[in-house]
Amino acid sequence: MCPFVVFTGFPCVSRSVPLKSVEVELEVRDHVATVVSTLSYENKEDKPLEAVFVFPLPGDAAVCHFSAQIGQMQIVAEVKEKQEAREEYDDALSSGQQAFLLEESEQSPDIFSLSVGSLPPGESASIRLEYVTELAVQADDGLRFCLPAVLNPRYQPQGRKTKLTTPVHTEASLVPYSLSFSARVSSPRPVSKVESNCPLDPLQYLNTEQTQTTLAAGHKFDRDVELLIYYKDAHQPTAVVEAGRASSEPGTLMGDPVMMLSLYPEFPQAVMSSVASCGEFVFLLDRSGSMQGRHSPSSLSSLQDTLLLLLKSLPMGCYFNIHSFGSSYEHIFPESVEYNQKTMEEALKNVAEMKANLGGTEILKPLKHIYSQPCIPSQPRQLFVFTDGEVGNTKDVINLVKQNSGSHRCFSFGIGEGASSALINGLAKEGGGHAQFITGTDRMQPKVMQSLRFALQPAVQDISVKWDLPKGVSVIDLSPPITALFQGQRSLVYAQLTGQVGAASEGCVTVRYSLAGHPSQNQLHFSLKPAEDTGLTVHRLAARTLIRSLEMEKREWRGQEDGGDKKKKVVELSVQSGVSSAFTAFIAVNKGNSEVIQGPLVRRNVPTPSECFHEKYKLQSLPKQPPRDPLLQLVSLQKASGCWVLDPDLAAALGKTSEEVEKPKPASEVWATILALIWLHGFKMDAQEEWELLAMKAVSWLQAQKGKKHKIHFESVVF
């Protein structure tokens, strides 16, 4: 957590009250992270202050502890219904008491605000915040932890009101507080490597199961802090049983044992080697102003190159369309069209002319338009959403995707620093797809092509989970039903165990599904003996999962009686588990201090780092685009059918003269396609994941030419 701090109020004083430091301690156990953040600040003025902290967190974080240290007094917050907590906070301030309020944004679960009132003159304050979260599996099997350090402005659709405090932004180099970050990784599986987008001190291998590292000094708040952890034998399914809290009643979530299953489905190779030859591929592109000029190359430029690879890799006979949005939205075709040479060329021409000139980031309307169009029979819809994630109505967008989840799969891509993890992960989770983040110097193309491979995999259907437990033990599912399975990607299942768990020894879970019309299953045997030293981490993650599901159901039943019941359940579960929700808040009042704080509260603004701060200066002098990548130059010449044509443009892309490539005089398209494939395998094996699908299409085209007489002399051309 890397917050920005807002001190506001009357009278307005120009001097700021800077946050002194942010200290973050990360502990990773297998694929679960516990994060403890300590924020230290000081009131150097002669009047009491009220401070409002607004900061980003991972969208799936379970905030489970908040406390404040004021002088020698430590105050631990409780979870209460949000309006009740707000009123208690206001009453405390009006009576001259110190109070602390931490609440989640009602529109986006990755934004929190912390109100500190009052901080007397000369006093220091130390705020401690703890949360737990699961680490997402990346396409290369790495586990990704992201410490949000950048909070860009969230676009609010016209007419929508928000209760979020409006931040004051500054250039990252001018942020007046420091960040220290340390990480410890514990796992029974050896750690093969740890990578980061920020400089790290050398890894320290404490023993065979523990590795430690720290962020190098001098970090500037110009990017999120990303950590990628690679284990050996990463695809091992696991089961962890955690004992309930002794002080909680049996039969409740916190009183009973809770299990976390981590499943990695392995599909038959014969099925996975084939790719779909049909589908409706809908691409939704963010063309808001923030997509241009922020990175080098710009986000939009990289997206245009990625669209080239995507369109060249689509199978003949499928359907596709490209939509784009900002404050308004556009589409290339009125409705999805059949993929062929003509439609592909028209789409690529439009993509090349696109600019980031559509204003704000309003994604809800174009999504509604896409969903209003009927699906094409026998062409499963696959939606690819590309955005920098700067939206203010995150929950509305995710809810819309969930309502339409039965008709499509949604693959989402967060572009740039500060992309909303709640939005990107939520779109993929509710849409049965896969989420990817492209930050810093990451290449967009390999990550997007990985998702296209997922989309071209046969859809897994009829997924069910069956438990086989000893007599006297039963299970309550806490996770929503599994709606999507992908080769090598983890699926998490949380379950509450009831009955005589202590007397049982072993259980079994079976995941059954249908793949390409064939019934399949994966099975895991596990011990029911509770793991040691897990605290209540699994319970809190399970509570967070159930809370998010109930919140989603509440939005679906908005305005109806059942919606009120869902909210009541969320509040009860949040209070019982001590985990934050949209309808509750952490509240602490310093009742041990009998001294009333005198004088009106003064409020101050301490700015937050944002990528948008000096955007206008960057846009005045955009750097010249580098020469086109030879790979993209070659790919741009491929036909929709998969072949290449023997012409001077192909010769130039291969680095040869026309005479050299035409010398053998075979059938031109066959020879040209073979030359292109030889060049890809000879010179671009490091980027194979980017061109693999379009090369497969080229090979299929060549195989279709069998029976035609083509005499080719390979020795005539030497690369």
PDB file of C-alpha atoms in Angstrom, residues 311-551:
ATOM      1  CA  LEU A 311      -5.826 -10.342 -36.551  1.00  0.00           C
ATOM      2  CA  LYS A 312      -3.204 -12.328 -38.479  1.00  0.00           C
ATOM      3  CA  SER A 313      -3.599 -15.223 -36.014  1.00  0.00           C
ATOM      4  CA  LEU A 314      -7.382 -15.591 -36.222  1.00  0.00           C
ATOM      5  CA  PRO A 315      -8.670 -18.734 -37.947  1.00  0.00           C
ATOM      6  CA  MET A 316     -10.386 -18.533 -41.317  1.00  0.00           C
ATOM      7  CA  GLY A 317     -14.138 -18.841 -40.991  1.00  0.00           C
ATOM      8  CA  CYS A 318     -14.421 -17.103 -37.624  1.00  0.00           C
ATOM      9  CA  TYR A 319     -16.146 -13.748 -37.039  1.00  0.00           C
ATOM     10  CA  PHE A 320     -14.703 -10.593 -35.506  1.00  0.00           C
ATOM     11  CA  ASN A 321     -15.185  -6.897 -34.797  1.00  0.00           C
ATOM     12  CA  ILE A 322     -13.220  -4.077 -33.169  1.00  0.00           C
ATOM     13  CA  HIS A 323     -14.860  -1.547 -30.851  1.00  0.00           C
ATOM     14  CA  SER A 324     -13.125   1.412 -29.194  1.00  0.00           C
ATOM     15  CA  PHE A 325     -14.174   3.787 -26.460  1.00  0.00           C
ATOM     16  CA  GLY A 326     -13.424   6.924 -24.494  1.00  0.00           C
ATOM     17  CA  SER A 327     -16.218   9.283 -23.444  1.00  0.00           C
ATOM     18  CA  SER A 328     -18.000   7.973 -26.562  1.00  0.00           C
ATOM     19  CA  TYR A 329     -17.540   4.714 -28.459  1.00  0.00           C
ATOM     20  CA  GLU A 330     -17.040   3.555 -32.058  1.00  0.00           C
ATOM     21  CA  HIS A 331     -16.866   0.306 -34.010  1.00  0.00           C
ATOM     22  CA  ILE A 332     -15.296  -0.682 -37.316  1.00  0.00           C
ATOM     23  CA  PHE A 333     -18.224  -2.821 -38.493  1.00  0.00           C
ATOM     24  CA  PRO A 334     -21.893  -2.392 -37.479  1.00  0.00           C
ATOM     25  CA  GLU A 335     -21.832  -6.029 -36.385  1.00  0.00           C
ATOM     26  CA  SER A 336     -19.283  -8.831 -36.322  1.00  0.00           C
ATOM     27  CA  VAL A 337     -18.224  -9.919 -39.817  1.00  0.00           C
ATOM     28  CA  GLU A 338     -16.686 -13.058 -41.259  1.00  0.00           C
ATOM     29  CA  TYR A 339     -12.900 -13.060 -41.171  1.00  0.00           C
ATOM     30  CA  ASN A 340     -11.378 -12.973 -44.654  1.00  0.00           C
ATOM     31  CA  GLN A 341      -8.770 -11.004 -46.579  1.00  0.00           C
ATOM     32  CA  LYS A 342     -11.090  -8.078 -47.296  1.00  0.00           C
ATOM     33  CA  THR A 343     -12.418  -7.628 -43.743  1.00  0.00           C
ATOM     34  CA  MET A 344      -8.961  -8.147 -42.234  1.00  0.00           C
ATOM     35  CA  GLU A 345      -7.433  -5.446 -44.457  1.00  0.00           C
ATOM     36  CA  GLU A 346     -10.241  -3.010 -43.665  1.00  0.00           C
ATOM     37  CA  ALA A 347      -9.833  -3.616 -39.928  1.00  0.00           C
ATOM     38  CA  LEU A 348      -6.046  -3.167 -40.034  1.00  0.00           C
ATOM     39  CA  LYS A 349      -6.413   0.056 -41.994  1.00  0.00           C
ATOM     40  CA  ASN A 350      -8.752   1.430 -39.320  1.00  0.00           C
ATOM     41  CA  VAL A 351      -6.497   0.275 -36.483  1.00  0.00           C
ATOM     42  CA  ALA A 352      -3.474   2.011 -38.021  1.00  0.00           C
ATOM     43  CA  GLU A 353      -5.384   5.309 -38.101  1.00  0.00           C
ATOM     44  CA  MET A 354      -6.634   5.153 -34.514  1.00  0.00           C
ATOM     45  CA  LYS A 355      -5.674   7.899 -32.068  1.00  0.00           C
ATOM     46  CA  ALA A 356      -6.175   8.260 -28.310  1.00  0.00           C
ATOM     47  CA  ASN A 357      -8.676  11.054 -28.829  1.00  0.00           C
ATOM     48  CA  LEU A 358     -11.998   9.849 -27.422  1.00  0.00           C
ATOM     49  CA  GLY A 359     -11.802  11.617 -24.038  1.00  0.00           C
ATOM     50  CA  GLY A 360     -12.474   9.841 -20.742  1.00  0.00           C
ATOM     51  CA  THR A 361     -12.632   6.132 -19.889  1.00  0.00           C
ATOM     52  CA  GLU A 362     -16.324   5.187 -20.046  1.00  0.00           C
ATOM     53  CA  ILE A 363     -16.484   1.467 -20.696  1.00  0.00           C
ATOM     54  CA  LEU A 364     -20.029   0.651 -19.564  1.00  0.00           C
ATOM     55  CA  LYS A 365     -21.854   1.953 -22.670  1.00  0.00           C
ATOM     56  CA  PRO A 366     -19.771   0.108 -25.289  1.00  0.00           C
ATOM     57  CA  LEU A 367     -20.098  -3.102 -23.249  1.00  0.00           C
ATOM     58  CA  LYS A 368     -23.882  -2.709 -23.219  1.00  0.00           C
ATOM     59  CA  HIS A 369     -23.805  -2.168 -26.986  1.00  0.00           C
ATOM     60  CA  ILE A 370     -21.734  -5.332 -27.520  1.00  0.00           C
ATOM     61  CA  TYR A 371     -24.025  -7.412 -25.322  1.00  0.00           C
ATOM     62  CA  SER A 372     -27.099  -6.059 -27.113  1.00  0.00           C
ATOM     63  CA  GLN A 373     -25.949  -7.742 -30.328  1.00  0.00           C
ATOM     64  CA  PRO A 374     -27.113 -11.358 -30.737  1.00  0.00           C
ATOM     65  CA  CYS A 375     -24.498 -14.092 -30.591  1.00  0.00           C
ATOM     66  CA  ILE A 376     -23.727 -15.917 -33.829  1.00  0.00           C
ATOM     67  CA  PRO A 377     -24.807 -19.591 -33.797  1.00  0.00           C
ATOM     68  CA  SER A 378     -21.873 -22.049 -33.476  1.00  0.00           C
ATOM     69  CA  GLN A 379     -19.434 -19.144 -33.026  1.00  0.00           C
ATOM     70  CA  PRO A 380     -18.598 -18.834 -29.290  1.00  0.00           C
ATOM     71  CA  ARG A 381     -18.088 -15.174 -28.357  1.00  0.00           C
ATOM     72  CA  GLN A 382     -14.657 -14.215 -26.965  1.00  0.00           C
ATOM     73  CA  LEU A 383     -14.310 -10.646 -25.680  1.00  0.00           C
ATOM     74  CA  PHE A 384     -10.866  -9.021 -25.339  1.00  0.00           C
ATOM     75  CA  VAL A 385     -10.837  -5.781 -23.287  1.00  0.00           C
ATOM     76  CA  PHE A 386      -7.769  -3.491 -23.366  1.00  0.00           C
ATOM     77  CA  THR A 387      -7.732  -0.535 -20.931  1.00  0.00           C
ATOM     78  CA  ASP A 388      -5.567   1.436 -18.553  1.00  0.00           C
ATOM     79  CA  GLY A 389      -8.345   0.827 -16.051  1.00  0.00           C
ATOM     80  CA  GLU A 390      -9.051   4.403 -14.977  1.00  0.00           C
ATOM     81  CA  VAL A 391     -12.793   4.040 -14.384  1.00  0.00           C
ATOM     82  CA  GLY A 392     -14.841   5.113 -11.391  1.00  0.00           C
ATOM     83  CA  ASN A 393     -17.792   2.718 -11.798  1.00  0.00           C
ATOM     84  CA  THR A 394     -15.828  -0.524 -11.499  1.00  0.00           C
ATOM     85  CA  LYS A 395     -18.537  -2.561  -9.779  1.00  0.00           C
ATOM     86  CA  ASP A 396     -21.184  -1.591 -12.353  1.00  0.00           C
ATOM     87  CA  VAL A 397     -18.901  -2.735 -15.174  1.00  0.00           C
ATOM     88  CA  ILE A 398     -18.058  -6.054 -13.508  1.00  0.00           C
ATOM     89  CA  ASN A 399     -21.712  -6.691 -12.689  1.00  0.00           C
ATOM     90  CA  LEU A 400     -22.658  -6.189 -16.354  1.00  0.00           C
ATOM     91  CA  VAL A 401     -20.044  -8.741 -17.431  1.00  0.00           C
ATOM     92  CA  LYS A 402     -21.348 -11.232 -14.877  1.00  0.00           C
ATOM     93  CA  GLN A 403     -24.928 -10.788 -16.095  1.00  0.00           C
ATOM     94  CA  ASN A 404     -23.766 -11.756 -19.584  1.00  0.00           C
ATOM     95  CA  SER A 405     -21.256 -14.432 -18.556  1.00  0.00           C
ATOM     96  CA  GLY A 406     -23.374 -17.205 -20.025  1.00  0.00           C
ATOM     97  CA  SER A 407     -22.916 -15.874 -23.556  1.00  0.00           C
ATOM     98  CA  HIS A 408     -19.166 -15.241 -23.745  1.00  0.00           C
ATOM     99  CA  ARG A 409     -15.707 -15.400 -22.193  1.00  0.00           C
ATOM    100  CA  CYS A 410     -13.928 -12.168 -21.258  1.00  0.00           C
ATOM    101  CA  PHE A 411     -10.140 -11.702 -21.415  1.00  0.00           C
ATOM    102  CA  SER A 412      -8.871  -8.474 -19.870  1.00  0.00           C
ATOM    103  CA  PHE A 413      -5.616  -6.517 -20.119  1.00  0.00           C
ATOM    104  CA  GLY A 414      -4.521  -3.773 -17.715  1.00  0.00           C
ATOM    105  CA  ILE A 415      -2.154  -1.387 -19.479  1.00  0.00           C
ATOM    106  CA  GLY A 416       0.353   0.840 -17.683  1.00  0.00           C
ATOM    107  CA  GLU A 417       1.055   1.756 -14.076  1.00  0.00           C
ATOM    108  CA  GLY A 418      -1.933   2.189 -11.801  1.00  0.00           C
ATOM    109  CA  ALA A 419      -4.377   0.091 -13.844  1.00  0.00           C
ATOM    110  CA  SER A 420      -7.229  -0.938 -11.550  1.00  0.00           C
ATOM    111  CA  SER A 421      -6.623  -4.512 -10.397  1.00  0.00           C
ATOM    112  CA  ALA A 422     -10.240  -4.701  -9.246  1.00  0.00           C
ATOM    113  CA  LEU A 423     -11.469  -3.937 -12.763  1.00  0.00           C
ATOM    114  CA  ILE A 424      -9.023  -6.104 -14.736  1.00  0.00           C
ATOM    115  CA  ASN A 425      -9.251  -9.148 -12.462  1.00  0.00           C
ATOM    116  CA  GLY A 426     -12.992  -8.720 -11.992  1.00  0.00           C
ATOM    117  CA  LEU A 427     -13.718  -8.677 -15.737  1.00  0.00           C
ATOM    118  CA  ALA A 428     -11.819 -11.920 -16.274  1.00  0.00           C
ATOM    119  CA  LYS A 429     -13.155 -13.655 -13.178  1.00  0.00           C
ATOM    120  CA  GLU A 430     -16.815 -12.909 -13.851  1.00  0.00           C
ATOM    121  CA  GLY A 431     -16.384 -13.410 -17.595  1.00  0.00           C
ATOM    122  CA  GLY A 432     -14.735 -16.821 -17.251  1.00  0.00           C
ATOM    123  CA  GLY A 433     -11.530 -15.630 -18.939  1.00  0.00           C
ATOM    124  CA  HIS A 434      -8.005 -14.650 -17.971  1.00  0.00           C
ATOM    125  CA  ALA A 435      -6.435 -11.359 -16.795  1.00  0.00           C
ATOM    126  CA  GLN A 436      -3.044  -9.918 -17.780  1.00  0.00           C
ATOM    127  CA  PHE A 437      -1.180  -6.762 -16.687  1.00  0.00           C
ATOM    128  CA  ILE A 438       1.296  -4.939 -18.929  1.00  0.00           C
ATOM    129  CA  THR A 439       3.515  -2.542 -16.959  1.00  0.00           C
ATOM    130  CA  GLY A 440       6.873  -0.844 -17.293  1.00  0.00           C
ATOM    131  CA  THR A 441       8.911  -2.333 -20.132  1.00  0.00           C
ATOM    132  CA  ASP A 442       6.671  -5.395 -20.530  1.00  0.00           C
ATOM    133  CA  ARG A 443       5.904  -6.345 -24.100  1.00  0.00           C
ATOM    134  CA  MET A 444       2.177  -6.506 -24.635  1.00  0.00           C
ATOM    135  CA  GLN A 445       2.288  -8.966 -27.536  1.00  0.00           C
ATOM    136  CA  PRO A 446       3.358 -12.215 -25.788  1.00  0.00           C
ATOM    137  CA  LYS A 447       0.854 -11.763 -22.963  1.00  0.00           C
ATOM    138  CA  VAL A 448      -2.014 -11.062 -25.339  1.00  0.00           C
ATOM    139  CA  MET A 449      -1.132 -13.975 -27.594  1.00  0.00           C
ATOM    140  CA  GLN A 450      -1.121 -16.246 -24.529  1.00  0.00           C
ATOM    141  CA  SER A 451      -4.706 -15.195 -23.860  1.00  0.00           C
ATOM    142  CA  LEU A 452      -5.622 -15.802 -27.503  1.00  0.00           C
ATOM    143  CA  ARG A 453      -4.284 -19.348 -27.112  1.00  0.00           C
ATOM    144  CA  PHE A 454      -6.590 -19.738 -24.096  1.00  0.00           C
ATOM    145  CA  ALA A 455      -9.507 -18.407 -26.152  1.00  0.00           C
ATOM    146  CA  LEU A 456      -8.749 -20.881 -28.950  1.00  0.00           C
ATOM    147  CA  GLN A 457      -8.639 -23.814 -26.548  1.00  0.00           C
ATOM    148  CA  PRO A 458     -11.768 -25.938 -26.487  1.00  0.00           C
ATOM    149  CA  ALA A 459     -14.170 -24.536 -23.898  1.00  0.00           C
ATOM    150  CA  VAL A 460     -14.410 -26.579 -20.713  1.00  0.00           C
ATOM    151  CA  GLN A 461     -18.062 -27.310 -19.952  1.00  0.00           C
ATOM    152  CA  ASP A 462     -20.187 -28.952 -17.267  1.00  0.00           C
ATOM    153  CA  ILE A 463     -17.705 -28.280 -14.468  1.00  0.00           C
ATOM    154  CA  SER A 464     -18.588 -29.847 -11.124  1.00  0.00           C
ATOM    155  CA  VAL A 465     -16.786 -30.414  -7.810  1.00  0.00           C
ATOM    156  CA  LYS A 466     -17.494 -33.591  -5.841  1.00  0.00           C
ATOM    157  CA  TRP A 467     -16.303 -34.121  -2.259  1.00  0.00           C
ATOM    158  CA  ASP A 468     -15.556 -37.513  -0.752  1.00  0.00           C
ATOM    159  CA  LEU A 469     -15.219 -37.050   3.011  1.00  0.00           C
ATOM    160  CA  PRO A 470     -15.236 -39.403   6.013  1.00  0.00           C
ATOM    161  CA  LYS A 471     -18.507 -40.168   7.761  1.00  0.00           C
ATOM    162  CA  GLY A 472     -19.555 -37.347  10.076  1.00  0.00           C
ATOM    163  CA  VAL A 473     -17.769 -34.640   8.067  1.00  0.00           C
ATOM    164  CA  SER A 474     -19.613 -32.399   5.621  1.00  0.00           C
ATOM    165  CA  VAL A 475     -18.648 -29.409   3.502  1.00  0.00           C
ATOM    166  CA  ILE A 476     -20.115 -25.966   2.799  1.00  0.00           C
ATOM    167  CA  ASP A 477     -18.844 -24.421  -0.450  1.00  0.00           C
ATOM    168  CA  LEU A 478     -17.690 -20.833   0.092  1.00  0.00           C
ATOM    169  CA  SER A 479     -16.449 -20.135  -3.442  1.00  0.00           C
ATOM    170  CA  PRO A 480     -18.734 -19.438  -6.405  1.00  0.00           C
ATOM    171  CA  PRO A 481     -19.005 -22.311  -8.892  1.00  0.00           C
ATOM    172  CA  ILE A 482     -15.981 -22.763 -11.172  1.00  0.00           C
ATOM    173  CA  THR A 483     -16.971 -21.407 -14.597  1.00  0.00           C
ATOM    174  CA  ALA A 484     -13.654 -21.645 -16.462  1.00  0.00           C
ATOM    175  CA  LEU A 485     -10.634 -23.923 -16.524  1.00  0.00           C
ATOM    176  CA  PHE A 486      -7.468 -23.328 -18.533  1.00  0.00           C
ATOM    177  CA  GLN A 487      -4.454 -25.568 -19.065  1.00  0.00           C
ATOM    178  CA  GLY A 488      -1.848 -24.882 -16.373  1.00  0.00           C
ATOM    179  CA  GLN A 489      -3.864 -22.128 -14.680  1.00  0.00           C
ATOM    180  CA  ARG A 490      -4.785 -22.343 -11.000  1.00  0.00           C
ATOM    181  CA  SER A 491      -8.336 -22.588  -9.706  1.00  0.00           C
ATOM    182  CA  LEU A 492      -8.951 -21.869  -6.016  1.00  0.00           C
ATOM    183  CA  VAL A 493     -11.752 -23.418  -4.000  1.00  0.00           C
ATOM    184  CA  TYR A 494     -12.643 -22.484  -0.403  1.00  0.00           C
ATOM    185  CA  ALA A 495     -14.826 -24.714   1.748  1.00  0.00           C
ATOM    186  CA  GLN A 496     -16.014 -24.800   5.353  1.00  0.00           C
ATOM    187  CA  LEU A 497     -15.746 -28.193   7.057  1.00  0.00           C
ATOM    188  CA  THR A 498     -18.357 -29.154   9.641  1.00  0.00           C
ATOM    189  CA  GLY A 499     -18.818 -32.140  11.913  1.00  0.00           C
ATOM    190  CA  GLN A 500     -16.171 -34.433  13.418  1.00  0.00           C
ATOM    191  CA  VAL A 501     -13.240 -33.085  11.436  1.00  0.00           C
ATOM    192  CA  GLY A 502     -10.663 -33.732  14.161  1.00  0.00           C
ATOM    193  CA  ALA A 503     -11.312 -37.471  14.121  1.00  0.00           C
ATOM    194  CA  ALA A 504     -10.973 -37.755  10.330  1.00  0.00           C
ATOM    195  CA  SER A 505      -7.720 -38.395   8.509  1.00  0.00           C
ATOM    196  CA  GLU A 506      -8.140 -37.946   4.766  1.00  0.00           C
ATOM    197  CA  GLY A 507     -10.554 -36.673   2.143  1.00  0.00           C
ATOM    198  CA  CYS A 508     -10.740 -36.451  -1.630  1.00  0.00           C
ATOM    199  CA  VAL A 509     -12.066 -33.897  -4.111  1.00  0.00           C
ATOM    200  CA  THR A 510     -12.826 -34.604  -7.767  1.00  0.00           C
ATOM    201  CA  VAL A 511     -13.264 -31.922 -10.430  1.00  0.00           C
ATOM    202  CA  ARG A 512     -15.261 -33.277 -13.368  1.00  0.00           C
ATOM    203  CA  TYR A 513     -15.742 -31.513 -16.687  1.00  0.00           C
ATOM    204  CA  SER A 514     -16.309 -32.037 -20.386  1.00  0.00           C
ATOM    205  CA  LEU A 515     -13.524 -31.077 -22.802  1.00  0.00           C
ATOM    206  CA  ALA A 516     -14.113 -31.186 -26.561  1.00  0.00           C
ATOM    207  CA  GLY A 517     -17.025 -33.529 -25.931  1.00  0.00           C
ATOM    208  CA  HIS A 518     -14.990 -35.948 -23.815  1.00  0.00           C
ATOM    209  CA  PRO A 519     -15.638 -36.360 -20.064  1.00  0.00           C
ATOM    210  CA  SER A 520     -12.512 -35.753 -17.958  1.00  0.00           C
ATOM    211  CA  GLN A 521     -11.614 -35.368 -14.318  1.00  0.00           C
ATOM    212  CA  ASN A 522      -8.809 -34.354 -11.960  1.00  0.00           C
ATOM    213  CA  GLN A 523      -8.608 -35.742  -8.444  1.00  0.00           C
ATOM    214  CA  LEU A 524      -6.776 -34.651  -5.295  1.00  0.00           C
ATOM    215  CA  HIS A 525      -6.407 -36.574  -2.026  1.00  0.00           C
ATOM    216  CA  PHE A 526      -5.673 -34.441   1.037  1.00  0.00           C
ATOM    217  CA  SER A 527      -5.109 -34.632   4.766  1.00  0.00           C
ATOM    218  CA  LEU A 528      -7.763 -33.191   7.071  1.00  0.00           C
ATOM    219  CA  LYS A 529      -5.198 -32.443   9.762  1.00  0.00           C
ATOM    220  CA  PRO A 530      -5.029 -28.644  10.270  1.00  0.00           C
ATOM    221  CA  ALA A 531      -1.816 -26.999   9.079  1.00  0.00           C
ATOM    222  CA  GLU A 532       0.396 -25.311  11.657  1.00  0.00           C
ATOM    223  CA  ASP A 533       1.193 -21.595  11.946  1.00  0.00           C
ATOM    224  CA  THR A 534      -1.311 -20.368   9.356  1.00  0.00           C
ATOM    225  CA  GLY A 535      -3.117 -18.082  11.802  1.00  0.00           C
ATOM    226  CA  LEU A 536      -6.478 -17.223  10.260  1.00  0.00           C
ATOM    227  CA  THR A 537      -5.196 -16.438   6.765  1.00  0.00           C
ATOM    228  CA  VAL A 538      -7.290 -19.068   4.989  1.00  0.00           C
ATOM    229  CA  HIS A 539     -10.412 -18.079   6.941  1.00  0.00           C
ATOM    230  CA  ARG A 540      -9.953 -14.431   5.979  1.00  0.00           C
ATOM    231  CA  LEU A 541      -9.422 -15.214   2.318  1.00  0.00           C
ATOM    232  CA  ALA A 542     -12.486 -17.451   2.369  1.00  0.00           C
ATOM    233  CA  ALA A 543     -14.499 -14.719   4.084  1.00  0.00           C
ATOM    234  CA  ARG A 544     -13.348 -12.200   1.471  1.00  0.00           C
ATOM    235  CA  THR A 545     -14.385 -14.586  -1.335  1.00  0.00           C
ATOM    236  CA  LEU A 546     -17.845 -15.088   0.171  1.00  0.00           C
ATOM    237  CA  ILE A 547     -18.246 -11.350   0.884  1.00  0.00           C
ATOM    238  CA  ARG A 548     -17.451 -10.468  -2.751  1.00  0.00           C
ATOM    239  CA  SER A 549     -19.993 -13.021  -3.991  1.00  0.00           C
ATOM    240  CA  LEU A 550     -22.707 -11.656  -1.689  1.00  0.00           C
ATOM    241  CA  GLU A 551     -21.895  -8.067  -2.695  1.00  0.00           C
TER     242      GLU A 551
END
